[in-house]
Coordinates of C-alpha atoms and ligand atoms in Angstrom, one line a residue:
M1 CA 102.7 63.4 13.2
A2 CA 102.3 65.9 16.1
K3 CA 104.8 68.8 16.5
E4 CA 107.3 68.8 19.3
E5 CA 105.2 69.3 22.6
G6 CA 108.0 71.3 24.3
K7 CA 107.9 74.2 21.9
Q8 CA 104.1 74.6 22.1
G9 CA 103.5 75.6 25.7
I10 CA 104.7 78.4 28.0
T11 CA 107.9 77.4 29.7
V12 CA 107.6 79.6 32.8
K13 CA 104.8 79.8 35.5
K14 CA 102.9 83.1 35.7
S15 CA 103.7 83.1 39.5
Q16 CA 107.4 82.8 38.9
D17 CA 108.0 85.5 36.2
I18 CA 104.9 87.3 35.1
S19 CA 106.7 89.5 32.5
E20 CA 108.4 86.5 30.8
W21 CA 105.1 84.6 31.0
Y22 CA 103.3 87.6 29.5
T23 CA 105.9 87.8 26.6
Q24 CA 105.5 84.1 25.9
V25 CA 101.8 84.0 26.1
I26 CA 101.1 86.9 23.6
Q27 CA 103.5 85.4 21.0
K28 CA 102.7 81.7 21.4
A29 CA 99.0 82.4 21.5
E30 CA 99.2 84.4 18.3
M31 CA 98.1 87.7 19.7
V32 CA 101.1 89.8 18.6
E33 CA 104.0 89.8 16.3
Y34 CA 106.9 92.2 16.8
T35 CA 108.2 94.4 13.9
G36 CA 111.4 96.2 13.3
V37 CA 110.2 99.4 14.9
S38 CA 110.2 99.2 18.8
G39 CA 107.0 99.8 20.4
C40 CA 105.0 99.2 17.1
M41 CA 103.6 95.9 16.9
I42 CA 101.2 93.7 14.7
F43 CA 97.8 92.9 16.2
R44 CA 97.2 89.4 14.9
P45 CA 93.6 88.5 14.2
R46 CA 93.2 86.8 17.6
A47 CA 94.0 90.0 19.3
Y48 CA 92.2 92.3 16.8
A49 CA 89.1 90.2 17.2
I50 CA 89.0 91.2 20.8
W51 CA 89.4 94.8 19.9
E52 CA 86.5 94.4 17.4
K53 CA 84.3 93.2 20.3
L54 CA 85.1 96.1 22.4
M55 CA 84.5 98.5 19.6
A56 CA 81.2 97.0 18.8
F57 CA 80.0 97.3 22.5
F58 CA 81.3 100.7 23.0
D59 CA 80.4 102.1 19.6
K60 CA 76.8 100.9 20.1
E61 CA 76.5 102.6 23.5
I62 CA 77.8 105.9 22.5
K63 CA 75.6 106.0 19.4
K64 CA 72.6 105.6 21.6
T65 CA 73.8 109.0 23.2
G66 CA 73.9 110.7 19.9
V67 CA 77.7 110.4 19.2
Q68 CA 78.7 110.2 15.4
N69 CA 81.9 108.6 14.2
T70 CA 84.2 110.7 12.0
Y71 CA 87.8 110.5 10.7
F72 CA 90.4 113.4 11.1
P73 CA 93.8 113.4 9.4
L74 CA 96.9 111.6 10.8
L75 CA 99.2 114.7 10.3
I76 CA 98.8 117.8 12.4
P77 CA 100.8 121.1 11.6
E78 CA 103.1 122.2 14.3
N79 CA 101.5 125.6 14.7
L80 CA 98.2 123.9 15.3
L81 CA 99.5 121.4 17.7
K82 CA 101.0 124.2 19.7
R83 CA 98.1 126.6 19.8
E84 CA 96.8 125.5 23.1
A85 CA 100.4 125.5 24.5
E86 CA 99.6 124.3 28.1
H87 CA 98.2 120.9 27.2
V88 CA 101.1 120.0 24.8
E89 CA 103.9 121.2 27.0
G90 CA 104.4 118.2 29.1
F91 CA 103.8 115.8 26.2
A92 CA 106.2 117.5 23.7
P93 CA 109.0 114.8 24.1
E94 CA 106.5 112.1 22.9
V95 CA 105.4 113.8 19.7
A96 CA 106.8 112.1 16.5
W97 CA 107.3 114.4 13.4
V98 CA 107.2 114.1 9.8
T99 CA 109.9 116.6 8.4
Q100 CA 110.3 115.5 4.8
G101 CA 108.2 114.6 1.7
G102 CA 110.5 112.4 -0.3
N103 CA 113.7 114.2 -0.3
T104 CA 112.2 117.8 0.0
P105 CA 112.1 119.1 3.6
L106 CA 108.7 120.5 4.6
N107 CA 108.2 124.1 5.4
E108 CA 106.5 123.1 8.6
R109 CA 106.8 120.0 10.5
L110 CA 103.8 117.8 10.8
A111 CA 103.0 115.9 13.9
I112 CA 101.8 112.4 13.9
R113 CA 98.6 112.5 15.9
P114 CA 99.2 111.8 19.5
T115 CA 95.7 112.8 20.3
S116 CA 93.3 115.0 18.1
E117 CA 92.1 117.9 20.2
T118 CA 93.8 120.5 18.3
V119 CA 92.8 119.3 14.8
M120 CA 89.2 118.7 15.9
Y121 CA 88.7 121.9 17.8
E122 CA 89.9 123.9 14.8
A123 CA 87.1 122.2 12.8
F124 CA 84.6 122.7 15.7
S125 CA 85.3 126.5 15.4
K126 CA 83.8 126.3 11.7
W127 CA 81.0 124.0 12.7
I128 CA 79.6 125.6 15.8
K129 CA 78.0 128.8 15.1
S130 CA 74.6 128.7 16.7
H131 CA 73.1 127.1 19.9
R132 CA 71.3 124.8 17.5
D133 CA 74.6 123.3 16.6
L134 CA 75.1 121.9 20.2
P135 CA 75.6 119.6 21.5
L136 CA 78.2 118.3 19.0
K137 CA 79.3 114.7 19.7
I138 CA 82.1 113.4 17.6
N139 CA 84.2 110.1 18.0
Q140 CA 86.9 108.5 16.1
W141 CA 88.4 104.9 16.2
V142 CA 92.1 105.5 15.1
N143 CA 95.7 104.8 15.8
V144 CA 97.9 107.4 17.7
I145 CA 101.7 107.5 18.1
R146 CA 103.4 108.6 21.3
W147 CA 107.2 108.3 21.3
E148 CA 107.7 106.5 24.5
F149 CA 111.2 106.0 25.9
K150 CA 110.5 103.4 28.4
H151 CA 110.7 99.7 27.6
P152 CA 107.7 98.8 25.5
V153 CA 105.3 96.2 26.8
P154 CA 102.9 95.0 24.1
F155 CA 99.5 96.3 24.5
L156 CA 100.3 98.0 27.8
R157 CA 102.9 100.5 26.8
G158 CA 103.7 101.0 23.2
R159 CA 104.5 103.8 20.7
E160 CA 101.6 103.2 18.4
F161 CA 98.2 102.0 19.7
L162 CA 94.5 101.9 18.7
W163 CA 92.0 103.9 20.7
Q164 CA 88.7 105.8 20.4
E165 CA 88.8 109.4 21.2
G166 CA 85.5 111.1 21.9
H167 CA 85.2 114.8 21.7
T168 CA 82.0 116.6 22.6
A169 CA 80.7 120.3 23.0
F170 CA 77.7 121.5 25.0
A171 CA 76.0 124.8 25.7
N172 CA 75.3 123.7 29.3
K173 CA 78.1 122.9 31.7
Q174 CA 76.0 120.6 33.8
E175 CA 75.2 118.6 30.7
A176 CA 78.8 118.3 29.8
E177 CA 79.8 117.3 33.3
K178 CA 77.1 114.7 33.3
E179 CA 78.3 113.2 30.1
V180 CA 81.9 112.8 31.7
L181 CA 80.5 110.4 34.2
A182 CA 78.2 108.7 31.8
I183 CA 81.1 107.9 29.6
L184 CA 83.1 106.8 32.7
E185 CA 80.3 104.4 33.4
L186 CA 80.5 102.9 29.9
Y187 CA 84.3 102.4 30.4
R188 CA 83.5 100.5 33.7
Q189 CA 81.2 98.4 31.7
V190 CA 84.0 97.9 29.0
F191 CA 86.2 96.6 31.6
E192 CA 84.0 94.9 34.3
E193 CA 81.2 93.4 32.0
N194 CA 83.1 92.6 28.8
L195 CA 86.8 92.1 29.8
A196 CA 85.8 90.8 33.4
V197 CA 88.4 93.2 34.7
P198 CA 87.4 95.1 38.0
V199 CA 88.1 98.8 37.9
I200 CA 88.0 101.8 40.3
K201 CA 86.4 105.1 39.4
G202 CA 87.8 108.2 40.5
R203 CA 89.0 111.8 39.8
K204 CA 92.5 112.6 39.0
S205 CA 94.5 114.8 41.5
E206 CA 95.5 118.2 40.2
N207 CA 98.9 117.1 39.0
E208 CA 97.8 113.9 37.5
K209 CA 94.9 115.5 35.5
F210 CA 95.1 116.2 31.8
A211 CA 96.7 119.7 31.7
G212 CA 94.0 120.8 29.2
A213 CA 91.1 119.7 31.6
D214 CA 89.1 121.4 34.3
F215 CA 89.0 117.9 35.7
S216 CA 89.8 114.5 34.7
T217 CA 88.2 111.2 35.7
S218 CA 89.5 107.7 35.1
V219 CA 88.9 103.9 35.8
E220 CA 92.0 102.2 37.2
T221 CA 93.0 98.7 38.0
L222 CA 95.9 96.7 39.6
T223 CA 97.0 93.8 37.3
P224 CA 98.5 90.6 38.7
S225 CA 101.9 91.9 37.7
G226 CA 101.6 94.3 40.7
K227 CA 101.5 97.3 38.5
A228 CA 98.5 99.4 38.0
V229 CA 97.0 100.4 34.7
Q230 CA 94.9 103.6 33.9
A231 CA 92.2 101.9 32.0
A232 CA 90.4 104.8 30.5
T233 CA 89.9 108.5 31.0
S234 CA 87.0 111.0 30.6
H235 CA 87.8 114.7 30.9
H236 CA 85.9 117.9 31.4
L237 CA 87.6 120.5 29.4
G238 CA 85.6 123.5 30.5
Q239 CA 85.9 126.4 28.1
R240 CA 89.7 126.5 27.9
F241 CA 90.0 124.9 24.4
A242 CA 87.0 126.8 23.2
K243 CA 88.6 130.0 24.0
S244 CA 91.9 129.2 22.4
F245 CA 90.4 127.7 19.3
N246 CA 87.7 130.3 19.0
I247 CA 84.8 128.0 19.3
A248 CA 81.8 130.3 20.0
Y249 CA 78.2 130.3 19.2
L250 CA 75.2 132.8 19.5
D251 CA 72.7 131.8 22.2
E252 CA 69.0 132.1 22.2
K253 CA 69.4 135.8 23.1
G254 CA 71.9 136.3 20.3
E255 CA 74.7 136.6 22.8
K256 CA 78.2 135.2 22.0
Q257 CA 79.1 132.1 24.2
H258 CA 81.8 129.5 24.4
P259 CA 80.7 125.9 24.7
Y260 CA 81.8 123.5 27.5
Q261 CA 83.8 120.5 26.1
N262 CA 84.7 117.0 27.1
S263 CA 87.1 114.5 25.7
W264 CA 87.4 110.8 26.6
G265 CA 89.3 107.7 25.4
F266 CA 90.2 104.1 25.9
S267 CA 92.7 102.0 24.1
T268 CA 94.0 98.6 23.0
R269 CA 95.9 98.8 26.4
S270 CA 92.7 97.3 27.8
I271 CA 93.6 94.0 26.0
G272 CA 96.9 93.8 27.9
A273 CA 95.2 94.3 31.2
M274 CA 92.6 91.4 30.4
I275 CA 95.5 89.1 29.5
L276 CA 97.4 89.7 32.7
Y277 CA 94.3 89.3 34.8
H278 CA 93.0 86.1 33.5
G279 CA 95.8 84.0 31.8
D280 CA 97.2 81.0 33.6
D281 CA 100.2 78.7 33.3
K282 CA 98.6 77.0 30.1
G283 CA 98.0 80.3 28.4
L284 CA 95.2 82.7 27.6
V285 CA 91.9 82.6 29.4
I286 CA 89.5 85.0 27.7
P287 CA 86.1 86.0 29.0
P288 CA 83.3 84.8 26.6
K289 CA 81.9 88.3 25.8
V290 CA 85.2 89.2 24.1
A291 CA 86.5 85.8 23.2
P292 CA 87.4 85.2 19.4
L293 CA 86.2 81.5 19.9
H294 CA 83.6 80.2 22.4
V295 CA 83.8 76.5 21.6
V296 CA 86.3 74.3 20.0
I297 CA 85.2 70.8 19.2
V298 CA 87.9 68.2 19.0
P299 CA 86.6 65.0 17.4
I300 CA 88.5 61.9 18.7
L301 CA 89.6 60.3 15.5
F302 CA 90.0 56.6 14.7
D303 CA 90.3 55.3 11.2
D304 CA 87.1 53.3 11.2
S305 CA 84.8 56.0 12.7
K306 CA 86.5 59.1 11.6
A307 CA 84.0 60.2 9.0
R308 CA 81.0 59.6 11.4
V309 CA 82.6 61.4 14.2
I310 CA 83.5 64.4 12.1
K311 CA 80.0 64.7 10.7
K312 CA 78.6 64.6 14.2
A313 CA 81.0 67.3 15.3
K314 CA 79.9 69.5 12.4
D315 CA 76.3 69.0 13.0
I316 CA 76.8 70.1 16.6
A317 CA 78.8 73.2 15.3
D318 CA 75.9 74.2 13.1
V319 CA 73.4 74.2 16.0
L320 CA 75.9 76.2 18.2
R321 CA 76.4 78.8 15.4
S322 CA 72.6 79.3 15.1
K323 CA 72.7 80.2 18.8
D324 CA 75.4 82.9 18.3
I325 CA 78.1 80.7 19.8
S326 CA 81.4 80.9 17.8
V327 CA 82.8 77.4 17.1
Y328 CA 85.6 75.7 15.3
V329 CA 85.7 72.0 14.5
D330 CA 89.4 71.1 14.8
D331 CA 89.5 68.0 12.6
R332 CA 93.1 68.4 11.5
D333 CA 94.5 65.0 11.2
H334 CA 98.2 65.8 11.5
Y335 CA 97.8 66.6 15.2
T336 CA 96.9 64.4 18.1
A337 CA 94.0 65.2 20.1
G338 CA 96.2 66.0 23.1
W339 CA 98.3 68.4 21.1
K340 CA 95.1 70.2 20.1
F341 CA 93.8 70.4 23.8
N342 CA 97.1 72.2 24.6
E343 CA 96.9 74.4 21.7
W344 CA 93.3 75.7 22.4
E345 CA 94.2 76.0 26.1
L346 CA 97.1 78.3 25.1
K347 CA 94.9 80.3 22.7
G348 CA 92.1 80.5 25.3
A349 CA 89.0 78.9 23.6
C350 CA 86.4 79.2 26.3
I351 CA 85.1 75.6 26.2
R352 CA 86.6 72.5 24.6
V353 CA 84.1 69.9 23.6
E354 CA 85.5 66.4 23.0
I355 CA 83.6 63.7 21.1
G356 CA 84.6 60.3 20.0
P357 CA 82.8 57.1 18.7
K358 CA 82.0 55.9 22.2
D359 CA 80.6 59.2 23.2
I360 CA 78.2 59.1 20.1
E361 CA 77.1 55.7 21.2
K362 CA 76.4 56.9 24.6
K363 CA 74.7 60.1 23.2
Q364 CA 77.1 62.3 25.0
A365 CA 80.1 64.6 24.8
V366 CA 82.8 65.9 27.2
A367 CA 82.9 69.6 27.9
V368 CA 85.9 71.3 29.6
R369 CA 85.7 74.9 30.6
R370 CA 89.0 76.7 30.1
D371 CA 88.9 78.8 33.3
I372 CA 88.2 75.9 35.7
G373 CA 89.4 72.9 33.7
A374 CA 86.8 70.5 35.0
K375 CA 85.5 67.6 32.7
T376 CA 81.8 67.2 32.4
F377 CA 79.9 64.6 30.4
V378 CA 76.9 66.3 28.8
P379 CA 74.1 64.6 27.0
L380 CA 74.0 65.6 23.3
D381 CA 70.5 66.7 23.3
T382 CA 71.0 69.3 25.9
L383 CA 74.6 70.3 24.9
P384 CA 73.8 73.6 23.2
E385 CA 71.8 74.9 26.2
Y386 CA 74.4 73.7 28.5
L387 CA 77.2 75.4 26.6
A388 CA 75.4 78.7 26.3
E389 CA 74.7 78.6 30.0
Q390 CA 78.3 77.8 30.8
L391 CA 79.6 80.7 28.8
E392 CA 77.4 82.9 30.9
T393 CA 78.5 81.4 34.1
M394 CA 82.2 81.6 32.9
Q395 CA 81.8 85.3 32.3
K396 CA 80.5 85.9 35.9
D397 CA 83.1 83.5 37.5
M398 CA 85.9 85.1 35.9
F399 CA 84.8 88.6 37.0
T400 CA 84.3 87.2 40.5
K401 CA 87.7 85.7 40.6
A402 CA 89.3 88.9 39.2
K403 CA 87.4 91.0 41.7
N404 CA 88.6 88.8 44.6
F405 CA 92.1 89.3 43.3
L406 CA 91.8 93.1 43.4
T407 CA 90.1 93.0 46.9
E408 CA 92.8 90.7 48.4
N409 CA 95.5 92.9 47.0
T410 CA 94.1 96.2 48.2
V411 CA 95.0 97.7 51.6
H412 CA 94.1 100.8 53.5
V413 CA 97.0 102.4 55.3
S414 CA 97.6 105.6 57.4
T415 CA 101.2 105.5 58.2
W416 CA 104.2 105.8 56.0
T417 CA 105.8 102.6 57.3
D418 CA 102.7 100.6 56.1
F419 CA 102.8 102.5 52.9
V420 CA 106.3 101.5 52.0
K421 CA 105.6 97.9 53.1
A422 CA 102.4 97.7 50.9
I423 CA 104.3 99.1 47.9
K424 CA 107.0 96.4 48.3
E425 CA 104.2 93.9 48.3
K426 CA 102.8 95.3 45.2
K427 CA 99.5 96.2 46.6
L428 CA 96.9 98.9 45.6
I429 CA 96.9 101.4 48.5
Y430 CA 94.1 103.7 49.7
A431 CA 95.8 106.4 51.9
P432 CA 94.9 109.8 53.1
W433 CA 96.9 112.3 51.0
C434 CA 97.5 116.1 50.9
C435 CA 97.2 116.1 47.1
T436 CA 100.1 118.4 46.5
A437 CA 102.6 118.3 43.6
E438 CA 105.7 118.3 46.1
C439 CA 104.4 115.3 48.1
A440 CA 103.7 113.5 44.9
E441 CA 107.2 113.9 43.9
K442 CA 108.5 112.9 47.3
I443 CA 106.3 109.7 47.2
K444 CA 107.6 108.8 43.7
E445 CA 111.3 109.2 44.8
K446 CA 111.0 107.4 48.1
T447 CA 109.2 104.4 46.5
E448 CA 110.9 104.4 43.2
G449 CA 107.9 105.1 41.2
A450 CA 104.7 104.9 43.1
K451 CA 102.1 107.5 42.3
C452 CA 98.5 108.5 43.0
L453 CA 96.3 106.9 40.4
T454 CA 93.1 108.6 41.2
L455 CA 91.1 110.0 44.0
P456 CA 88.3 107.3 44.2
F457 CA 84.7 108.6 44.3
E458 CA 83.7 106.2 47.0
L459 CA 86.0 107.8 49.5
E460 CA 86.1 111.4 49.0
H461 CA 86.1 112.5 52.6
P462 CA 89.5 112.2 54.4
V463 CA 90.4 112.1 57.9
G464 CA 93.6 113.1 59.6
D465 CA 97.0 113.8 58.1
C466 CA 98.8 113.0 54.8
V467 CA 100.4 109.6 54.8
Q468 CA 103.8 111.0 53.7
C469 CA 104.0 114.5 54.9
D470 CA 102.6 116.6 57.8
K471 CA 100.1 118.5 55.9
K472 CA 96.3 117.8 56.3
A473 CA 94.8 115.1 54.1
A474 CA 92.7 116.5 51.3
A475 CA 91.4 113.2 50.0
I476 CA 91.7 109.4 50.3
A477 CA 94.0 108.6 47.3
L478 CA 94.7 105.4 45.5
F479 CA 98.4 104.6 45.0
A480 CA 100.5 101.9 43.2
K481 CA 103.3 101.6 40.8
S482 CA 101.9 101.6 37.2
Y483 CA 102.6 100.8 33.6
Ligands
87F3 C1 101.1 113.1 23.8 C2 101.6 114.1 23.0 C3 100.9 115.2 22.7 C4 98.4 112.6 26.0 C5 100.0 113.3 24.6 O1 93.0 111.3 27.4 C6 99.7 115.5 23.4 C7 99.2 114.6 24.3 O2 97.3 115.6 24.9 C8 98.0 114.6 25.0 N1 99.5 112.3 25.4 N2 97.7 113.7 25.9 C9 96.4 113.9 26.6 C10 95.2 113.2 25.9 C11 94.0 113.7 26.4 C12 92.6 113.1 25.8 N3 92.6 113.1 24.4 C13 91.3 112.5 24.0 C14 92.3 111.8 26.5 C15 91.2 110.9 25.9 C16 91.1 111.1 24.4

């Protein structure tokens, strides 16, 4: 009969120990499996399905703007990786290398791609010859490796992850800058409209920007663990890479010019932020737009009516599928209905539909939304419309709840005392800041790790002095500890 109930569920409350809760939820809900290599994990089908939904959304949007997908090699020769020295300098400790083929040492070490600027821009220098070759808009959906030394956290901080990296080149600087923000807006949509995770858009401070960029923009969020995550970044690279990789073209007048470039990316880290935001003591809660399963139908089985009830459940499922609602009829008879309820709550099916012989007599079913848990009796003839509508409402409600969490955990401070207090309380902090590297270092030291996440666009105009030192504030900055 049913498996032991105790082993099935999560044994710790999210509010008690969120990191233990997270570790249990991702394994018990079959999102990930660990491997022998620390920081490299298996994305099981339930997790990969979410990534597929995000890919489908973003891929469609970027293709509307003329971006094409490509594939560049995984291995990058050392001399190429180091061509634009400044951009790899800070990252060098995180590069993983291939040094042997079989037993033969290689003449030149090969980096396993940590990002693909170098290998792509070498090719761009062959492809961009005339102003007619611009704009060039390339993207790839690939894995990358960064040899992190901090403790890995599945999805949020790993050595291997999946991402998209977009790389574009324009004749016109304004056009390039416009794209940086257009892509940032798509990232907001990935997070807010698909994952129901609220984000804050901004521009990175000088010492937090990508070293290869003229300026970097990002979307950031604070997760319920009290740690912030950089959700995605979009950079304007100016002409720096074009100059070091000899990317040049002849303009209409026949004069040699360097294009303006951008690069932008978001990764499977997004899944981690979504899990942390929405999950509860029973397990995963997944917003319908990215959920691997919208509706699970659990037929209530008795020997004498079993066949009839399963048949009815399958008929309902067919109608739902025709309306683009993903559905699974859980007619496994070696589990009790109660066990199945727990399992689907753990795995985050959006809505559970229960139907038994008595319900069929009354021409109704029971529907239970995963995020609010309330039971509703629904007439069978309006069930498909009801479920479709509930999935939409659920998506909106989940975002509203997440946004309220973010608002409630955001503070505006102007004194150092309030800043320290807010960091202890794991808040997201807006504070006037001088934006200097020395001050960033001081803040990190004094708070054991807090940093400026971004300079939010909505609040670019500071007043008064820096929250930490006695210099004039240059911006209102967003601070928190982060992953
Ligand atoms: C690690 C090792 C070597 C980040 C690294 O943000 C190089 C790098 O260049 C590196 N870690 N970066 C910055 C990546 C910049 C940029 N690349 C394209 C993005 C978005 C996608």
